[in-house]
Coordinates of C-alpha atoms and ligand atoms in Angstrom, one line a residue:
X3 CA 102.6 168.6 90.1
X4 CA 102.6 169.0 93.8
X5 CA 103.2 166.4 95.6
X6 CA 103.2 165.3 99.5
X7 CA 105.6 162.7 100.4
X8 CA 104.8 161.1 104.0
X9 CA 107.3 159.0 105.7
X10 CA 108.3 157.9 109.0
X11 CA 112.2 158.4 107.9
X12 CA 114.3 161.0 105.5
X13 CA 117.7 161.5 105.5
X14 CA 119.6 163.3 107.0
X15 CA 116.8 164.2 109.5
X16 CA 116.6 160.2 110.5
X17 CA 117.7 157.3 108.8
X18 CA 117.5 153.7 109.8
X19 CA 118.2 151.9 106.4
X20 CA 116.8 152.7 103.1
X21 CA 113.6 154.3 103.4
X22 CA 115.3 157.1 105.0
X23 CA 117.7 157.2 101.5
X24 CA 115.0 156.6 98.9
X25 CA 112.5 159.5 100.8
X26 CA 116.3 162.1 101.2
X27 CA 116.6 161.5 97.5
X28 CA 113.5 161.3 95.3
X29 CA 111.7 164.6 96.4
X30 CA 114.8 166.2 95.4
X31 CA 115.2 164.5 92.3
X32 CA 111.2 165.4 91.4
X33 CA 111.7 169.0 92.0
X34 CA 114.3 169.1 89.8
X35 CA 112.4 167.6 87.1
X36 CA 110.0 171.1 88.0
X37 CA 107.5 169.6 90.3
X38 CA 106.8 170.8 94.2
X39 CA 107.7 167.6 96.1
X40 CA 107.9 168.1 99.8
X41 CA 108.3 165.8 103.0
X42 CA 106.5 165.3 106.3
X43 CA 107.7 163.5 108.9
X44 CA 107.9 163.0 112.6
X45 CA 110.1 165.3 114.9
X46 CA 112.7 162.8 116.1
X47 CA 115.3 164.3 118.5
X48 CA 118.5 163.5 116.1
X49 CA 121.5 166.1 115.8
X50 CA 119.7 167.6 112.3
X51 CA 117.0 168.8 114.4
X52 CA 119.7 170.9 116.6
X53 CA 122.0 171.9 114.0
X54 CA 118.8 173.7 111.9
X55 CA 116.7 176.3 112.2
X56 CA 112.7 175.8 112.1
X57 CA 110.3 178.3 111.5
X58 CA 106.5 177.3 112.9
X59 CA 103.5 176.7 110.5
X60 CA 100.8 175.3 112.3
X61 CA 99.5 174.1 115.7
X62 CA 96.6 172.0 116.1
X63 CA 95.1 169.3 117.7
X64 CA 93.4 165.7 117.6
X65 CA 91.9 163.0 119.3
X66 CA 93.8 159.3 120.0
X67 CA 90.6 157.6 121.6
X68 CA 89.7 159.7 124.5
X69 CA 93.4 161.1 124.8
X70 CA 93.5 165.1 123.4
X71 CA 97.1 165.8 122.2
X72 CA 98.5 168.8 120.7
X73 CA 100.7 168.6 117.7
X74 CA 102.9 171.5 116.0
X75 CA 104.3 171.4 112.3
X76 CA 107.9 173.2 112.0
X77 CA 109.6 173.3 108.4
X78 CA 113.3 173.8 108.1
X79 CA 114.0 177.2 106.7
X80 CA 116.4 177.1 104.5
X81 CA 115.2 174.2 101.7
X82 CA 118.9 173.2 101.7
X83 CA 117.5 169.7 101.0
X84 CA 116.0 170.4 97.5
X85 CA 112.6 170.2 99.0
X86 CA 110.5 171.5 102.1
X87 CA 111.0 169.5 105.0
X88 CA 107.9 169.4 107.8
X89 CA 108.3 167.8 110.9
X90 CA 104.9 167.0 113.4
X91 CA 105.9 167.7 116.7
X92 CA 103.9 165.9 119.5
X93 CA 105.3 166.6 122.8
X94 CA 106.3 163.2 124.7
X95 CA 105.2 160.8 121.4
X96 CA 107.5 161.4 118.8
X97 CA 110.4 163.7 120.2
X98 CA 112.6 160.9 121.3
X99 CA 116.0 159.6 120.1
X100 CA 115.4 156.4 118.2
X101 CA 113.0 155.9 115.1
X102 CA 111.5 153.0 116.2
X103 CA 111.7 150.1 118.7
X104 CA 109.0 151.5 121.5
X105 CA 106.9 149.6 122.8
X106 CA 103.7 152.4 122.3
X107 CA 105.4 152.7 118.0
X108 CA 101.7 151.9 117.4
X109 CA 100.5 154.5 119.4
X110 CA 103.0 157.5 118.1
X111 CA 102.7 156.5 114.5
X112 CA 98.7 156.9 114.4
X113 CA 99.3 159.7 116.3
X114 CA 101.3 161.2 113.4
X115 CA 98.7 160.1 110.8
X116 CA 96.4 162.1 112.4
X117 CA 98.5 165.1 112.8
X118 CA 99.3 165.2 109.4
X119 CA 95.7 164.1 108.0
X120 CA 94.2 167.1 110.1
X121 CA 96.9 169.6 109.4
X122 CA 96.2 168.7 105.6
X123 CA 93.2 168.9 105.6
X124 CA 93.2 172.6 106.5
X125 CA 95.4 173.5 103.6
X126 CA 93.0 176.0 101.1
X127 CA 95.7 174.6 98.8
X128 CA 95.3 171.1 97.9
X129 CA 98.3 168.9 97.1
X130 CA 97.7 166.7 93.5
X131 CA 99.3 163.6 95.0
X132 CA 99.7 162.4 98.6
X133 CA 102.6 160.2 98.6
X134 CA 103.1 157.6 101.7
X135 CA 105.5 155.0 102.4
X136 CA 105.5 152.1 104.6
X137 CA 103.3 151.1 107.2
X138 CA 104.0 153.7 109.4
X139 CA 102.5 155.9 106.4
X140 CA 99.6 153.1 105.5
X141 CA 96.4 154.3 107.5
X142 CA 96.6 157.4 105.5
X143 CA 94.9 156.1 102.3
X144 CA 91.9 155.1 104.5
X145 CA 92.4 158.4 106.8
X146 CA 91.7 160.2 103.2
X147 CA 88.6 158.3 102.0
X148 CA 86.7 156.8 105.2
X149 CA 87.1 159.0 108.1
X150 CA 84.2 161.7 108.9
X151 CA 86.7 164.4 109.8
X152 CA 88.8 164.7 107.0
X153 CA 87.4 162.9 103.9
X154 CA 85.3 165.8 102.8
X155 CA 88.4 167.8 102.3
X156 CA 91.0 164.6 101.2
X157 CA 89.0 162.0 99.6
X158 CA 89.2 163.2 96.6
X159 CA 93.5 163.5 96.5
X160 CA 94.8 160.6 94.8
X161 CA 97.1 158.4 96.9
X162 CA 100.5 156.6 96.6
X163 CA 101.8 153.5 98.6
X164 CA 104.7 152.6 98.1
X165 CA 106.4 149.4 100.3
X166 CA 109.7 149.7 100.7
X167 CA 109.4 146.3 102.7
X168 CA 106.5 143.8 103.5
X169 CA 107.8 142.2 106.5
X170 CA 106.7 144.9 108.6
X171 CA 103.3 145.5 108.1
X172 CA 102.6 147.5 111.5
X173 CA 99.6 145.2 112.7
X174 CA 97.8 145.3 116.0
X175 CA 95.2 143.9 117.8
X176 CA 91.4 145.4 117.2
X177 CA 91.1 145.4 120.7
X178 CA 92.8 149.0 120.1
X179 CA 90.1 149.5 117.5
X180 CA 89.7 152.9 119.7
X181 CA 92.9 154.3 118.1
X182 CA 91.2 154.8 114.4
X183 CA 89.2 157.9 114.3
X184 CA 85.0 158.0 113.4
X185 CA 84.7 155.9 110.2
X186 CA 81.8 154.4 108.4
X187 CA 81.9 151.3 110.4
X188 CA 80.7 149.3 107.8
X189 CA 83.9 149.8 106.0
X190 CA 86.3 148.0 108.8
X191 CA 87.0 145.4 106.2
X192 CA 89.3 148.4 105.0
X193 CA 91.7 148.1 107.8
X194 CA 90.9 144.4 108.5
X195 CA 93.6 141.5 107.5
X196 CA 93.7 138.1 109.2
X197 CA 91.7 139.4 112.4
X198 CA 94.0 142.1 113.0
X199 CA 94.0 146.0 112.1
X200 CA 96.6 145.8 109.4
X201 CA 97.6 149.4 108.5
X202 CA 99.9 147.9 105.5
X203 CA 97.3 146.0 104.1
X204 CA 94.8 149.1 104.9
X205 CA 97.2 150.8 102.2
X206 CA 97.0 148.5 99.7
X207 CA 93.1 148.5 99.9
X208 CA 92.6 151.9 99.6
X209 CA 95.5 153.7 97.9
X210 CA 95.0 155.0 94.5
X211 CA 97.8 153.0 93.4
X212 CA 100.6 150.5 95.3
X213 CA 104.4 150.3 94.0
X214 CA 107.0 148.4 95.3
X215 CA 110.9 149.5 94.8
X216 CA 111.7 146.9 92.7
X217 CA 109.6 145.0 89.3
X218 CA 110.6 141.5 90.7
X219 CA 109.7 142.5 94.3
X220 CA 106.6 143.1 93.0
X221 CA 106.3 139.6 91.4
X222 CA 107.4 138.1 94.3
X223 CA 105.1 139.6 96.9
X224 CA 102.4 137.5 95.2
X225 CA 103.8 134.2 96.8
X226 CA 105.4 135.2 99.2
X227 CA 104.2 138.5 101.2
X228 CA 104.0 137.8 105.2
X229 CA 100.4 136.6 104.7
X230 CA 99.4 139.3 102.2
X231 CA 99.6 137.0 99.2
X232 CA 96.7 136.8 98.4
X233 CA 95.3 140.4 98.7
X234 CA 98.8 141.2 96.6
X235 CA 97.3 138.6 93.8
X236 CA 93.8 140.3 94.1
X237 CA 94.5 144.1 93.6
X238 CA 97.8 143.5 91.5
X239 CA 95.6 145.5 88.8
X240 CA 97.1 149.1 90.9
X241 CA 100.5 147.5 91.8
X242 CA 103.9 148.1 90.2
X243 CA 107.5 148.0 90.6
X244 CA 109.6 151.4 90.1
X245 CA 113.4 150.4 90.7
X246 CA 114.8 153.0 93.6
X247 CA 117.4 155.3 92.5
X248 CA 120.4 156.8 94.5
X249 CA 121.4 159.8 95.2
X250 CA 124.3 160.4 93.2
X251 CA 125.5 163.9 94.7
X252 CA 125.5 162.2 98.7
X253 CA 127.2 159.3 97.1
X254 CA 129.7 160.0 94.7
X255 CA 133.3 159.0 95.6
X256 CA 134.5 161.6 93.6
X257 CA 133.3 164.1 96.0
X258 CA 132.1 162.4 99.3
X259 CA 133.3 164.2 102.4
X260 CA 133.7 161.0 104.4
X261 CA 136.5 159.5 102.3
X262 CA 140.3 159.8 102.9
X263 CA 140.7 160.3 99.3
X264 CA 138.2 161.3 96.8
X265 CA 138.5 158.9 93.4
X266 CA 136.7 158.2 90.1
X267 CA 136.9 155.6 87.5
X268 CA 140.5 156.8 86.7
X269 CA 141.7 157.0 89.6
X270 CA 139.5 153.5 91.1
X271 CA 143.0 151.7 91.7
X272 CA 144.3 154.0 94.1
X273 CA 141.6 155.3 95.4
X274 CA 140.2 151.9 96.7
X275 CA 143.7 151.2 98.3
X276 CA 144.3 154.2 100.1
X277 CA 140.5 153.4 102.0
X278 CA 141.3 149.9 102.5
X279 CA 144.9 150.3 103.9
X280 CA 143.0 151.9 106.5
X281 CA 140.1 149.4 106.9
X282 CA 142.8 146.7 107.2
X283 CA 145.1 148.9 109.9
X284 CA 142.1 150.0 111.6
X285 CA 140.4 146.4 111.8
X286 CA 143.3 144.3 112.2
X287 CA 143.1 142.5 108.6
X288 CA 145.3 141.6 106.2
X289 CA 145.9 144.4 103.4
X290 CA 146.9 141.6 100.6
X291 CA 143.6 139.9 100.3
X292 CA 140.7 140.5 98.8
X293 CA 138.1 142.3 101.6
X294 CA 134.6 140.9 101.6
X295 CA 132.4 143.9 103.4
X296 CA 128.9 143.6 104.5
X297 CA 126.9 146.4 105.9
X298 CA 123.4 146.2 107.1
X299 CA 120.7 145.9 109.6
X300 CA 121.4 142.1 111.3
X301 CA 118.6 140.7 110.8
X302 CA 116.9 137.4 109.3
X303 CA 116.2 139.1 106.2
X304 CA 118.9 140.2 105.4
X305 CA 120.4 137.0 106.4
X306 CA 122.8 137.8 108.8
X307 CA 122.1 134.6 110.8
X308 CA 124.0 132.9 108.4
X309 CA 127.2 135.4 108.4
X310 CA 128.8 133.7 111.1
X311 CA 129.1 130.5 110.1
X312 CA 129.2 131.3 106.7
X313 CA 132.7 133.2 106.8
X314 CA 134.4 130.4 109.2
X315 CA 133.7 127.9 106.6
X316 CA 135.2 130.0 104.1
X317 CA 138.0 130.9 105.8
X318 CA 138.7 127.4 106.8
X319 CA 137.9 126.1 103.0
X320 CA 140.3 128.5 101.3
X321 CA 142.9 128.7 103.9
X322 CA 142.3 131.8 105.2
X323 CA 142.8 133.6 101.7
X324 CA 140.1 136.8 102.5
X325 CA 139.4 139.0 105.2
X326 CA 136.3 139.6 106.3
X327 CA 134.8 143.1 107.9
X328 CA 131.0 143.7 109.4
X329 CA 129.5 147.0 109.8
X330 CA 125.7 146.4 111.5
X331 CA 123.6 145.8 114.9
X332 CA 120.6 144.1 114.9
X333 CA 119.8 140.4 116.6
X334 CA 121.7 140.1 119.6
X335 CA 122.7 136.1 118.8
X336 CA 124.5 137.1 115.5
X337 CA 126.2 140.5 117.6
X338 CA 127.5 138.5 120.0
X339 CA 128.4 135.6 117.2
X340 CA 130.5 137.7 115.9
X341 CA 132.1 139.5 118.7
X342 CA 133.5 136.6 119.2
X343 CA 134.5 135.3 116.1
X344 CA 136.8 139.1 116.1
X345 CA 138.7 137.0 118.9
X346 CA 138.6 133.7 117.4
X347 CA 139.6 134.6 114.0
X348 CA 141.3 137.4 114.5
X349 CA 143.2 138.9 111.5
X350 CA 140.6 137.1 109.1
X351 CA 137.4 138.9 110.6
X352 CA 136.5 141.7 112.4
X353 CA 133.3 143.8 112.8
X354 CA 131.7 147.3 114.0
X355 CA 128.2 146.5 116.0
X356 CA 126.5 150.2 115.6
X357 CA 126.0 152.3 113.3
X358 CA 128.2 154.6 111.6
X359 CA 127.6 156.6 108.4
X360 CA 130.8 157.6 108.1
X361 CA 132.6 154.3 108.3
X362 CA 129.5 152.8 105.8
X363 CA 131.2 155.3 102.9
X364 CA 134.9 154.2 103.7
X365 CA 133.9 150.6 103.9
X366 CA 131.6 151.1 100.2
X367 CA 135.3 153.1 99.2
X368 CA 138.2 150.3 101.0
X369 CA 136.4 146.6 100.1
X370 CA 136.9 144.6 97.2
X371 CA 133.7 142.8 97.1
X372 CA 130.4 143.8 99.4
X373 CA 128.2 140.4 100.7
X374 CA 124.4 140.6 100.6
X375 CA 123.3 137.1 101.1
X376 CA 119.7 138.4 101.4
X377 CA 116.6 136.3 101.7
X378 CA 114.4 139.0 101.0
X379 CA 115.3 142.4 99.6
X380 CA 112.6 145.2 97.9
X381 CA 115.3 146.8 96.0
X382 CA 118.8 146.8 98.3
X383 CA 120.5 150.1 97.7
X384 CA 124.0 149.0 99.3
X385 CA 124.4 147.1 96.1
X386 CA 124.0 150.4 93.9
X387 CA 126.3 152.4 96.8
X388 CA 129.0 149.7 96.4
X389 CA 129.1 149.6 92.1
X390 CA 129.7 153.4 92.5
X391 CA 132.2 153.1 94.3
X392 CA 133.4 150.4 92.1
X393 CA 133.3 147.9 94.9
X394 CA 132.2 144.5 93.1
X395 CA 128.7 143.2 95.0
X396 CA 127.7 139.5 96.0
X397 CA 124.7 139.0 95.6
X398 CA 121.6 136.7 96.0
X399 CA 119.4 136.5 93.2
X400 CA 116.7 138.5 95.2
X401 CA 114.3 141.2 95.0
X402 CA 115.7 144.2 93.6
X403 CA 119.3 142.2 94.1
X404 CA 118.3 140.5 91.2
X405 CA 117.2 143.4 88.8
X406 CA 120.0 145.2 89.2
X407 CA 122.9 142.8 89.4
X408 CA 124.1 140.1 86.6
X409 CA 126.8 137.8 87.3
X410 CA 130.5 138.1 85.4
X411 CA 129.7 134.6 83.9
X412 CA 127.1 136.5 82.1
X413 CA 127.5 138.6 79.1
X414 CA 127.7 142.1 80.2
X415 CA 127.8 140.7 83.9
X416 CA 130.1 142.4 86.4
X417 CA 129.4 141.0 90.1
X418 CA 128.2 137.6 91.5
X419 CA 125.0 136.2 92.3
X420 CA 124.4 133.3 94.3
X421 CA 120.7 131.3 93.9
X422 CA 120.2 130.5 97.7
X423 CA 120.4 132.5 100.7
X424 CA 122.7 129.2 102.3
X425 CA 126.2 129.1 103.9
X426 CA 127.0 126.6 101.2
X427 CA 126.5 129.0 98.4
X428 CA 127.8 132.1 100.5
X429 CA 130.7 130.7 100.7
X430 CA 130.7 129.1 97.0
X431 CA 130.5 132.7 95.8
X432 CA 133.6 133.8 98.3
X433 CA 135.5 131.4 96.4
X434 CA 134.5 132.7 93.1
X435 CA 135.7 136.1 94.6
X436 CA 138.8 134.9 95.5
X437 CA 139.9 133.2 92.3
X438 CA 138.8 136.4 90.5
X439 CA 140.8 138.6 92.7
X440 CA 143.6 136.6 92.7
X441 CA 143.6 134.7 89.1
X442 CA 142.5 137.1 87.2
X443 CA 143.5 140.7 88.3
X444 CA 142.8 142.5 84.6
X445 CA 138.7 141.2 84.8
X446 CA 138.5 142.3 88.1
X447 CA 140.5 145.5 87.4
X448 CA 138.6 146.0 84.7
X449 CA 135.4 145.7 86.1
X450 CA 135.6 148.0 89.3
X451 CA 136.1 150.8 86.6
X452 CA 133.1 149.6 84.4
X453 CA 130.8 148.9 87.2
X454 CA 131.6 152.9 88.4
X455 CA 130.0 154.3 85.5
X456 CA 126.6 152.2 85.9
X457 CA 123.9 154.5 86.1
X458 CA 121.2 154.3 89.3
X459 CA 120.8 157.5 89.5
X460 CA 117.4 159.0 90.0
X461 CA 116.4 160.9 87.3
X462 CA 114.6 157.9 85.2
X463 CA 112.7 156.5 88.7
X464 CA 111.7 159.9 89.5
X465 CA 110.4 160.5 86.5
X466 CA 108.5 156.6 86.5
X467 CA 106.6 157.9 89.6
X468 CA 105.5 161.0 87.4
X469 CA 104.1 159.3 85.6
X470 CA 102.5 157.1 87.8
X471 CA 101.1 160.6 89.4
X472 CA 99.7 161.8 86.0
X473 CA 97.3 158.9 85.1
X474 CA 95.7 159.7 88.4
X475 CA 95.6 163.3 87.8
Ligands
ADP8 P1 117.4 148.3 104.3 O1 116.6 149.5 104.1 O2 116.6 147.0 104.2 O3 118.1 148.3 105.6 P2 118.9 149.1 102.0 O4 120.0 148.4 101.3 O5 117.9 149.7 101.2 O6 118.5 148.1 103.2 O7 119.6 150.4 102.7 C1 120.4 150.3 103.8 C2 121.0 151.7 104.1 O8 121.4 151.7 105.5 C3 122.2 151.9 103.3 O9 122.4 153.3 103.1 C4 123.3 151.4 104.2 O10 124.6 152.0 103.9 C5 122.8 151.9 105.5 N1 123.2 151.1 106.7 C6 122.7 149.9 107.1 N2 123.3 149.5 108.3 C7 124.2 150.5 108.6 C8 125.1 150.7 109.7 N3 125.2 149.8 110.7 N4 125.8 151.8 109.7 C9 125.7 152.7 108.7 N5 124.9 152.6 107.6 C10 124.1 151.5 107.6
GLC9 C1 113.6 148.6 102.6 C2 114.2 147.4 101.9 C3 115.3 147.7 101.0 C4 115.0 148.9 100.2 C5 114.7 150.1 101.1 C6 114.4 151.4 100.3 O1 114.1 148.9 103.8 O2 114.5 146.4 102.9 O3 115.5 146.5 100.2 O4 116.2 149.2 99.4 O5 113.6 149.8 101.8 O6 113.4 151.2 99.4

């Protein structure tokens, strides 16, 4: 099949958590089951843009309201991806340095749906499937099958949504009602949710079929969705959950260029120590206790609010028995929270505010345990990263935390699960880390080689979404 993935992040090209992963990975992963999966996305200025060669494909041009903007499409030449990779260039929208965070996002992303709906629709060649993720993906289901200038060549291409998280749903006021192109106006009720123009829910309404990256995300969205519960509850007849993979070749501490040392199951013992001797001499921590890591966007949902308080408690409860390292940026109260806490705990915590992909992989390599206290999470891939590199995860019982992590008290468990996203249990579950690290070294030697060998690789999820694809076909 040929299939069109759309997607406001891929890595390497841009990555800002997980979407970026899950849309780097699972082309490649469907072409090597013998499809044609290929990318587009928007041209970003990031350092993969400069260190790659483009060749041009198409030029064109579309209407935002009464604003006429051109838009080119370059593809990287070489495939060294395992897929095409297309980029939309629109000069002054989309070329800038970060993802998101402007304040005209709403703006540049319907600009891009546009782009790619009228490039698309030019194609003698029809894709079978058009694949979109996230919001910043979402008007295209409605692009396809409601607007004058491109349904008659796209309404009849089945479409995939797949939300890699709910929270953001991309909503704005009708008041830019301007920004959709000539529709059946009668059919506004397509974009409509709660008053607003909703381009997540717009998805959901008109894609052929919605996943989620997780079953129990899916089960979850219908109580508890950001104020789509109810339209999850009435069109859960097209929704499903397809578990994310990873992508065992980027992440595979056997052979992952960003480690000191490159280690396998054999070789766990050493290989962990050699990374976290130079966490600890790097970070100021103390190389004999068991290193709690957590590495993620700080934000409420991923409840990083609660880090803070959360680790003095523990380290005042069990004496100062763990050390503590945080790799993230996100909500400027918890940044600064635990700047400081790097000065008034020094030795027990420490932390990187950025973002660094190389320090992610040494951190997934040199900790003991990894800390995702989440209060929402689709499917979590840190979790997967962390079990591969035989780093045991902490986990609420979330989302996709909880369909992919049991807890050692359980048969064939191997990491530890809390119920609530509280201080209380965070720092309940650091003191079952601590005894286990320090009371019963063979179970937790034990596990870091079994949890190595755990398989989240692609190939089965790749082939779900086949699937998926055919009974459309
Ligand atoms: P989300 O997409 O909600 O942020 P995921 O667990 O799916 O969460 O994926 C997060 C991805 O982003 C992982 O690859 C993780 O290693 C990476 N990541 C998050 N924050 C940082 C950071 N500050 N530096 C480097 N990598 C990060
Ligand atoms: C989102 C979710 C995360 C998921 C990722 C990739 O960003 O927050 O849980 O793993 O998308 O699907």
């Amino acid at each position: 099949m040929e299939i069109v993935h759309i997607s406001a992040e891929c890595y390497p090209m841009a990555k800002a958590g997980g979407l970026g992963d899950v849309v780097g990975a699972l082309p490649k992963y469907q072409n090597e089951l013998g499809h044609v999966a290929k990318v587009v996305m928007p041209m970003y200025r990031t350092k993969f843009l400069y260190d790659n060669e483009w060749e041009l494909v198409h030029e064109g041009g579309q209407a935002l309201g009464n604003h006429w903007f051109k838009y080119s499409v370059i593809k990287e030449k070489t495939n060294k991806l395992g897929f095409d990779l297309y980029l939309i260039d629109i000069n002054g929208v989309l070329d800038r340095e970060k993802i998101y965070g402007y304040d005209d996002d709403t703006e540049r992303f319907v600009s891009f749906q546009l782009a790619v709906c009228d490039w698309m629709s030019r194609w003698q060649h029809k894709p079978d499937i058009i694949h979109c993720h996230d919001h910043q993906a979402g008007f295209i289901p409605f692009f396809c099958k409601h607007v004058y200038a491109f349904r008659y060549q796209l309404a009849d291409i089945p479409t995939v949504f797949t939300i890699h998280n709910g929270q953001y749903q991309g909503q704005f006021s009708w008041d830019k009602y301007y920004l959709i192109p000539a529709y059946d106006t009668w059919n506004w009720g397509y974009l409509d949710w709660n008053n607003d123009i909703n381009p997540m829910a717009s998805a959901i309404k008109c894609a052929w079929k919605v996943t989620t990256v997780s079953p129990n995300y899916m089960e979850e969205l219908r109580h508890s969705a950001a104020g789509l519960e109810a339209l999850f509850e009435y069109e859960k007849g097209k929704c499903s959950g397809i578990i994310n993979g990873i992508d065992t070749e980027v992440w595979d501490p056997a052979t992952d260029p960003y480690l000191i040392k490159n280690y396998d199951s054999k070789s766990v013992a050493e290989g962990k120590a050699v990374h976290k001797t130079e966490l600890v001499k790097q970070f100021g921590l103390d190389p004999n206790k068991p290193l709690i890591s957590f590495i993620g966007r700080l934000v409420d949902e991923k409840a990083a609010d609660l880090l803070p308080e959360a680790i003095s408690q523990s380290v005042y409860q069990y004496g100062g028995k763990t050390s503590f390292l945080i790799l993230g940026s996100g909500n400027p109260y918890v940044e600064s929270a635990l700047a400081d806490m790097n000065k008034s705990l020094r030795g027990y915590v420490n932390s990187y505010i950025g973002y660094s992909e190389s320090l992610s992989h040494v951190i997934y390599a040199g900790s003991d345990f990894l800390l995702m206290p989440s209060r929402v999470e689709p499917c979590g891939l840190n979790q997967m990263y962390a079990l591969r590199y035989g780093t045991i995860p902490i986990v609420r019982n979330v989302g996709g935390l909880k369909d992919t992590v049991i807890d050692y008290g359980e048969p064939d468990g191997f990491g530890l699960t809390m119920e609530q996203s509280s201080v209380g249990d965070i720092a309940y579950a650091v003191g079952r880390a601590i005894e286990l690290f320090e009371k019963k070294p063979n179970q937790f030697a034990t596990i870091r080689e079994q949890i190595m060998a755990i398989d989240h690789s692609w190939t089965t999820s790749a082939a779900k979404y086949i699937e998926l694809y055919q009974s459309l076909s």
